[in-house]
mmCIF file of C-alpha atoms in Angstrom:
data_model
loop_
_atom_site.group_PDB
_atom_site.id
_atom_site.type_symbol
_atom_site.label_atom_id
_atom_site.label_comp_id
_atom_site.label_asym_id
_atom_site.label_seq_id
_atom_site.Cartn_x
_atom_site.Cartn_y
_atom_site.Cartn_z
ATOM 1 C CA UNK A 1 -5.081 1.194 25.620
ATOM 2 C CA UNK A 2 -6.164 0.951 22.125
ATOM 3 C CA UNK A 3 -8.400 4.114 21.089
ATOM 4 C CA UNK A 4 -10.069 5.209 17.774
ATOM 5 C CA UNK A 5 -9.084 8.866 16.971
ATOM 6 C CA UNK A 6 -9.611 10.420 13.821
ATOM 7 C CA UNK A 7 -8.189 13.835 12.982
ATOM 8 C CA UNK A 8 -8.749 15.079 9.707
ATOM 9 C CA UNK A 9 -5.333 17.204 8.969
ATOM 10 C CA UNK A 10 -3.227 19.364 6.248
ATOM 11 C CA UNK A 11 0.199 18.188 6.731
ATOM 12 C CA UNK A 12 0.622 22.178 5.800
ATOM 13 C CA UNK A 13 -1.212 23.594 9.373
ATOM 14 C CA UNK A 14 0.406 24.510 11.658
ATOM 15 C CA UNK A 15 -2.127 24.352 13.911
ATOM 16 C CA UNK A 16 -3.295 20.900 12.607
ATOM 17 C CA UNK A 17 0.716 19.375 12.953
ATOM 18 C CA UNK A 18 0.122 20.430 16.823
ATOM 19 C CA UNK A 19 -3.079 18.775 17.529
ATOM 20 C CA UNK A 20 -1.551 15.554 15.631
ATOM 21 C CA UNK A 21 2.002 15.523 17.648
ATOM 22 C CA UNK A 22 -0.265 16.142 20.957
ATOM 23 C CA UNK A 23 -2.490 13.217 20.541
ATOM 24 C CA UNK A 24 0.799 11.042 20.023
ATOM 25 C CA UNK A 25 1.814 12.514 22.541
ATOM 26 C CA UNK A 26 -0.603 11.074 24.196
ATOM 27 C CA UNK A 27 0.846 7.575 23.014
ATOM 28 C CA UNK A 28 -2.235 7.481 20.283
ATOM 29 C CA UNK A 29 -1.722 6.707 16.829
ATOM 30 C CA UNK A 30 -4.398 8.066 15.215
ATOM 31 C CA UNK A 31 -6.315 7.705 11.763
ATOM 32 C CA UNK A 32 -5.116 10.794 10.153
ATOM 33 C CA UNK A 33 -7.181 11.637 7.127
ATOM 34 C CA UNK A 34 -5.477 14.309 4.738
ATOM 35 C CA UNK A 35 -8.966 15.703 3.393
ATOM 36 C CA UNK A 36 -7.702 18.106 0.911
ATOM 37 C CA UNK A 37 -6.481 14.605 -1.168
ATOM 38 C CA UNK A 38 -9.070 12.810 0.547
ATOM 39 C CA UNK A 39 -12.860 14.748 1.681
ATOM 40 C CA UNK A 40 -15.013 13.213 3.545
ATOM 41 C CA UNK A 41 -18.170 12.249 2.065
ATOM 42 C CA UNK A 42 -21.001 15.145 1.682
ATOM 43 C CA UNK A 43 -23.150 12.946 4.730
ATOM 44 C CA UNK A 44 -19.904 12.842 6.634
ATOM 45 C CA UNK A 45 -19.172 16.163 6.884
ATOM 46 C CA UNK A 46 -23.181 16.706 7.626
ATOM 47 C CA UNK A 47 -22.334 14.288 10.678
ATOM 48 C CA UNK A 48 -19.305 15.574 11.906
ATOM 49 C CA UNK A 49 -20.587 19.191 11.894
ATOM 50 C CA UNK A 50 -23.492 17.968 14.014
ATOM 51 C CA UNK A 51 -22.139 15.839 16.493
ATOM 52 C CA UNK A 52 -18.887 18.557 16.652
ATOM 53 C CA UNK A 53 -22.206 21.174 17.697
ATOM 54 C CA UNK A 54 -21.132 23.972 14.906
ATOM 55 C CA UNK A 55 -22.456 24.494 11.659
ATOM 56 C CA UNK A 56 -21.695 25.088 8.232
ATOM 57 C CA UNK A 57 -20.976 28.364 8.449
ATOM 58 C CA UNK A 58 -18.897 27.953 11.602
ATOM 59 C CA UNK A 59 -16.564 24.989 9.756
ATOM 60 C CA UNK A 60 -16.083 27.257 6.564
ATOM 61 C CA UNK A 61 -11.934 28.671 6.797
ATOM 62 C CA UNK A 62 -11.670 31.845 5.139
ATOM 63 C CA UNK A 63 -8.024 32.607 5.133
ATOM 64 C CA UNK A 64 -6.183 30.949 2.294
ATOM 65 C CA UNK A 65 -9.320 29.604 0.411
ATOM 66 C CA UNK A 66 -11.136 30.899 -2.434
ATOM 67 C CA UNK A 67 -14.305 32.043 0.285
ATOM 68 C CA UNK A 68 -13.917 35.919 -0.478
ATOM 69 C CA UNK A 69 -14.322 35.120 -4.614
ATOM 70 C CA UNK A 70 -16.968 32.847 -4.254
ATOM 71 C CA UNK A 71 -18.809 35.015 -2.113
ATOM 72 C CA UNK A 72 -19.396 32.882 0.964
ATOM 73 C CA UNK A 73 -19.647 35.804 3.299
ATOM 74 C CA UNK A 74 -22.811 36.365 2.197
ATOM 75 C CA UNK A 75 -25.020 35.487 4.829
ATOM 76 C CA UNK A 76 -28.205 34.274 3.091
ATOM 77 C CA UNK A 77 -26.366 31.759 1.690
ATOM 78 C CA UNK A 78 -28.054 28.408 3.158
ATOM 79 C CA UNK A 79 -26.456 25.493 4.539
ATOM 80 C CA UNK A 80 -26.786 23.061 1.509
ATOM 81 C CA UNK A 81 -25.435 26.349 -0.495
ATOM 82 C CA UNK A 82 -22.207 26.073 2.410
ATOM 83 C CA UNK A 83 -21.891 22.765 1.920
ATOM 84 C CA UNK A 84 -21.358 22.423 -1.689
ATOM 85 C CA UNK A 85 -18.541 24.952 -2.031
ATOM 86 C CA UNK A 86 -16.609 22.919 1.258
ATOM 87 C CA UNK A 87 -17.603 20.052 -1.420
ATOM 88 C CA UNK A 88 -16.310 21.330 -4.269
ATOM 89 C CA UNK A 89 -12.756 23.287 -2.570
ATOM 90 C CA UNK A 90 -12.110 21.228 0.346
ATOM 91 C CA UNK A 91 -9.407 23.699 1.271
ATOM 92 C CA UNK A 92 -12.913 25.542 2.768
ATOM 93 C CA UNK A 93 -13.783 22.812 5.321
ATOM 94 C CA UNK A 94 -11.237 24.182 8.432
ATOM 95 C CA UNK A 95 -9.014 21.796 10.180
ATOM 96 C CA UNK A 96 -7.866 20.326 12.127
ATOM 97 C CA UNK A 97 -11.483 18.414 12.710
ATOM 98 C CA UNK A 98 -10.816 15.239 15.453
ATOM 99 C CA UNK A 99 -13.160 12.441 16.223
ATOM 100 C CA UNK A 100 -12.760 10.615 19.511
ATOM 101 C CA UNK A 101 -14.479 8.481 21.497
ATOM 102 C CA UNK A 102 -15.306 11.949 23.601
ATOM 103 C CA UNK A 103 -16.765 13.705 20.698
ATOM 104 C CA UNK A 104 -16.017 15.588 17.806
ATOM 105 C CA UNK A 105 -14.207 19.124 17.904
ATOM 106 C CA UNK A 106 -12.503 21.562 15.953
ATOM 107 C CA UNK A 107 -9.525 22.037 17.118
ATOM 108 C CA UNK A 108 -8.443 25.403 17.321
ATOM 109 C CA UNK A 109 -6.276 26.298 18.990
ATOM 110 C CA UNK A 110 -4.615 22.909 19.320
ATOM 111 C CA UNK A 111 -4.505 22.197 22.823
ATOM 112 C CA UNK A 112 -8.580 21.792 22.688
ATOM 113 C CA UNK A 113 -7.612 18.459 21.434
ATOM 114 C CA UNK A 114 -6.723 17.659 24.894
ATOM 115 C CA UNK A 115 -10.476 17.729 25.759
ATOM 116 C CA UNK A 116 -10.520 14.681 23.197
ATOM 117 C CA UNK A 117 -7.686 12.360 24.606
ATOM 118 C CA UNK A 118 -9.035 9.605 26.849
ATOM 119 C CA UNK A 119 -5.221 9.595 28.242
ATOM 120 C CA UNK A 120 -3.094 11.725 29.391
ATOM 121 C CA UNK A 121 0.061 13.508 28.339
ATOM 122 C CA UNK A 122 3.129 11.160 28.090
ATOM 123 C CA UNK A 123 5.635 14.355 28.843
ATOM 124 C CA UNK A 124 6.151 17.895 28.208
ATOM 125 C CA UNK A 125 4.621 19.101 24.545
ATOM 126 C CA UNK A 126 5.434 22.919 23.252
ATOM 127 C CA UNK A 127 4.146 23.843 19.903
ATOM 128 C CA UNK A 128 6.251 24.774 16.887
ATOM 129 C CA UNK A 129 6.213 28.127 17.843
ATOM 130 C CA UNK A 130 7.696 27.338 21.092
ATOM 131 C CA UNK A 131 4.622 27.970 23.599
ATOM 132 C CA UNK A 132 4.535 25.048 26.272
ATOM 133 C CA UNK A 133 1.019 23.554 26.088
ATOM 134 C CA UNK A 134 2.137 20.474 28.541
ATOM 135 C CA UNK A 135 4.443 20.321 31.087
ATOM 136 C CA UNK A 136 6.853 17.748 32.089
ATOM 137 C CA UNK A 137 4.504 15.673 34.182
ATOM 138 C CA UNK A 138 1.825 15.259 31.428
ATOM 139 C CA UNK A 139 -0.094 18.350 32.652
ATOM 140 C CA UNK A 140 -1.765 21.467 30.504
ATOM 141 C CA UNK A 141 -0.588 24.799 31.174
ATOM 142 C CA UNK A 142 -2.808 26.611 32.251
#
């Protein structure tokens, strides 16, 4: 079954190496997009935090960016104001973000990319810090 999955991912997240091993898990090879060396487009990222149902604010990652110096915690800060720092330090916009024919989600914690997958799990799938997110017959954990 061929399906179009997108996952926009830093090779350095943990969290966004674990939604990328569980969709090929899933026997999907997806369209992996590393935005920090390649952002999306400033319309893109308008679509994807639409159709994803969040909003500026909610895509902005704090930890690890320059958000506390450029003051993005200040709430009166518009949307187009959000926008153009994720613009201008992509290292803002979090990850991992995955389009699907399903939808658009952010994907954290990991496993909420199974919501994505049109297929099922192949096999068992633990993340890198050892937690079991599938077991052996293809099936989340609850």
């Amino acid at each position: 079954m061929a399906v179009d999955i997108v996952i926009y991912h830093n090779p350095e997240c943990g969290t966004s190496r674990n939604t990328l091993a569980m969709i090929r898990n899933a026997g999907i090879e997806p369209h992996v997009v590393e935005y920090l060396k390649t952002p999306p487009a400033r319309a893109l990222l308008i679509e994807l935090i639409e159709r994803a149902g969040l909003t500026p604010r909610n895509l902005l990652r704090e930890k690890g960016t320059p958000y506390a110096e450029l003051g993005l915690d200040n709430t009166s800060l518009s949307d187009d104001a959000l926008l153009d720092a994720m613009m201008a330090h992509p290292i803002l916009i979090n990850r991992p973000l995955v389009v699907s024919p399903i939808g658009v989600k952010l994907c954290r914690p990991s496993e909420a990319v199974l919501d994505l997958l049109p297929t099922d799990q192949l096999g068992a799938f633990a993340k890198e810090d050892g937690e079991q997110v599938v077991d052996a017959s293809g099936q989340r954990v609850a």
